[in-house]
Coordinates of C-alpha atoms in Angstrom, one line a residue:
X12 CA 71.8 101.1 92.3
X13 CA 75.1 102.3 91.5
X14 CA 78.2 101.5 89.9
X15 CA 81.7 102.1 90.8
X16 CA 84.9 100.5 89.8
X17 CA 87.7 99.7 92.1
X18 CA 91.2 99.3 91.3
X19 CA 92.5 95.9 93.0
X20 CA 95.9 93.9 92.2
X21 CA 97.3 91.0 93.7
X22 CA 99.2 90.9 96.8
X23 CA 102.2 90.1 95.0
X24 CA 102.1 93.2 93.9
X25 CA 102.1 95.2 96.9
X26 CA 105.2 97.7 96.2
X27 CA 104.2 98.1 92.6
X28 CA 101.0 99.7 94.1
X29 CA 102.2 103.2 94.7
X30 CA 103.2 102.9 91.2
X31 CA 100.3 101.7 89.6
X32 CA 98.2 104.4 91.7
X33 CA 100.2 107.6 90.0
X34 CA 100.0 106.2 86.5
X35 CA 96.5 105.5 87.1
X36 CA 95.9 109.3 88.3
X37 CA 98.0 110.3 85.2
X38 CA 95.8 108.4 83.2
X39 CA 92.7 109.8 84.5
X40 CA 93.6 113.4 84.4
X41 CA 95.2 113.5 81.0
X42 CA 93.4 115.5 78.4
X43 CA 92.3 112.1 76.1
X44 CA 90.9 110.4 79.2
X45 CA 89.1 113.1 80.4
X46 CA 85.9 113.7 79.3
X47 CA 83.8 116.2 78.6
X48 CA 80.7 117.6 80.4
X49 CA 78.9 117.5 76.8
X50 CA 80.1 114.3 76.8
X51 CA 78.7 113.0 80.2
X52 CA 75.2 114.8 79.1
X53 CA 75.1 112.9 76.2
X54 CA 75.8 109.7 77.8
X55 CA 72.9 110.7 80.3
X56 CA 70.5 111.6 77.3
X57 CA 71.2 108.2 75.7
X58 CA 70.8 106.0 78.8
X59 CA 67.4 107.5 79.9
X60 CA 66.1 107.7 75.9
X61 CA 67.1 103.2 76.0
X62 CA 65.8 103.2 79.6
X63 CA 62.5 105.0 78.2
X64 CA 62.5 102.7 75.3
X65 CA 62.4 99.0 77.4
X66 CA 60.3 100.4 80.3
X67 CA 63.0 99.1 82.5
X68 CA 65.7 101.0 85.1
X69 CA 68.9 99.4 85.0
X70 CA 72.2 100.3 84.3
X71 CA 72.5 97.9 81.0
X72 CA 75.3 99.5 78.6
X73 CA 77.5 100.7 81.4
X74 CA 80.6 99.2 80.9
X75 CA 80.3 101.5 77.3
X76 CA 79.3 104.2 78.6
X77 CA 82.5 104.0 80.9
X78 CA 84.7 103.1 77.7
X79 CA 83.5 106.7 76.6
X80 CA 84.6 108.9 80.4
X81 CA 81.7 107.7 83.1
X82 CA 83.2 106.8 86.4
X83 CA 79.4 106.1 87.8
X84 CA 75.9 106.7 87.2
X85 CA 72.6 106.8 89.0
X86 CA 68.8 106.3 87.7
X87 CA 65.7 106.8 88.7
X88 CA 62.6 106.4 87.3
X89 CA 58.8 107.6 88.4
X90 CA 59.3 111.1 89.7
X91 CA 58.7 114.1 87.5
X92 CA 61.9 116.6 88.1
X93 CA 64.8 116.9 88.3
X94 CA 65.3 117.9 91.7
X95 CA 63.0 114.9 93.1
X96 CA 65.3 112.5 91.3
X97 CA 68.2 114.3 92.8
X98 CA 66.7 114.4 96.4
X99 CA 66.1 110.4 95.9
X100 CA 69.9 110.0 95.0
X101 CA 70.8 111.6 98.2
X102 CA 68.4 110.1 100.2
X103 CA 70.5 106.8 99.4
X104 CA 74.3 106.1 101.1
X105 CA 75.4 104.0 97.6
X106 CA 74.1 107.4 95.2
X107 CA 74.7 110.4 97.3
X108 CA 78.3 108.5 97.4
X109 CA 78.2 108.8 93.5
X110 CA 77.3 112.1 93.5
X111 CA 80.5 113.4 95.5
X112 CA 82.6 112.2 93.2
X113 CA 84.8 115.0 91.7
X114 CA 83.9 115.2 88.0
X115 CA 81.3 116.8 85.6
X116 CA 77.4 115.0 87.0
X117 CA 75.2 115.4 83.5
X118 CA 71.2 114.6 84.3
X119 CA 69.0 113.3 81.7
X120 CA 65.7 112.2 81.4
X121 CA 63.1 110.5 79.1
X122 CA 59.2 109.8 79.3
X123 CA 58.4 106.0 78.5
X124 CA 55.6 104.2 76.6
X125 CA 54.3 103.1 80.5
X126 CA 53.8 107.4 81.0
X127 CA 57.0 106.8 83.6
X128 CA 59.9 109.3 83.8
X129 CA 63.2 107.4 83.6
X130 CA 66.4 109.7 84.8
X131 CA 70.2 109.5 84.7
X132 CA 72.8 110.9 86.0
X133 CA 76.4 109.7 84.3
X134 CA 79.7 111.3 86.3
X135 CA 82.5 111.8 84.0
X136 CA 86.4 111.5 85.0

């Protein structure tokens, strides 16, 4: 699973669009929008910690986490490293598509009461 906004407006607003696209670049790259890798790590830490804690992969708490600089996310959970969870990501068109976003890609994981691995990977702005 993955998540990735889009930006859409209504067709009346076709020659505002150029517009809308370089204030929305502006707003991404401008030092308060733009978050930090420590950031992104954190968020990853914090999703795969309340991922370990329900014994469930989802991506509950997203919307937050992109309040706080996380354009997407992946997870994972059952395989032991990181590099497995990463060659799963890839191995999907929806993930591997995450993963080339430009942007700091922080990788967290936490063991669960159910002895699973639960990973996330939270790309920052």
């Amino acid at each position: 699973m993955s998540a990735i906004g889009v930006m859409q407006t209504s067709p009346g607003f076709a020659s505002m669009r150029p517009i809308l696209a370089a204030l929305l670049l502006m707003l991404l790259t401008s030092a308060s929008a733009h978050a930090s890798c420590a950031t992104m790590q954190a968020l990853a830490q914090e999703h795969a910690n309340d991922m370990a804690r329900r014994g469930n992969m989802d991506h509950n708490g997203f919307a937050s986490r992109a309040r706080r600089g996380a354009r997407a996310e992946n997870v994972a959970y059952g395989v032991k490293t990181k590099q497995q969870a990463i060659a799963l990501w890839w191995g999907s068109s929806g993930h591997a598509a995450n993963m080339r976003l430009p942007g700091c890609k922080a990788v967290a994981s936490a063991v669960g009461h159910d002895g699973k691995r639960y990973w996330a990977m939270v790309i920052g702005n």
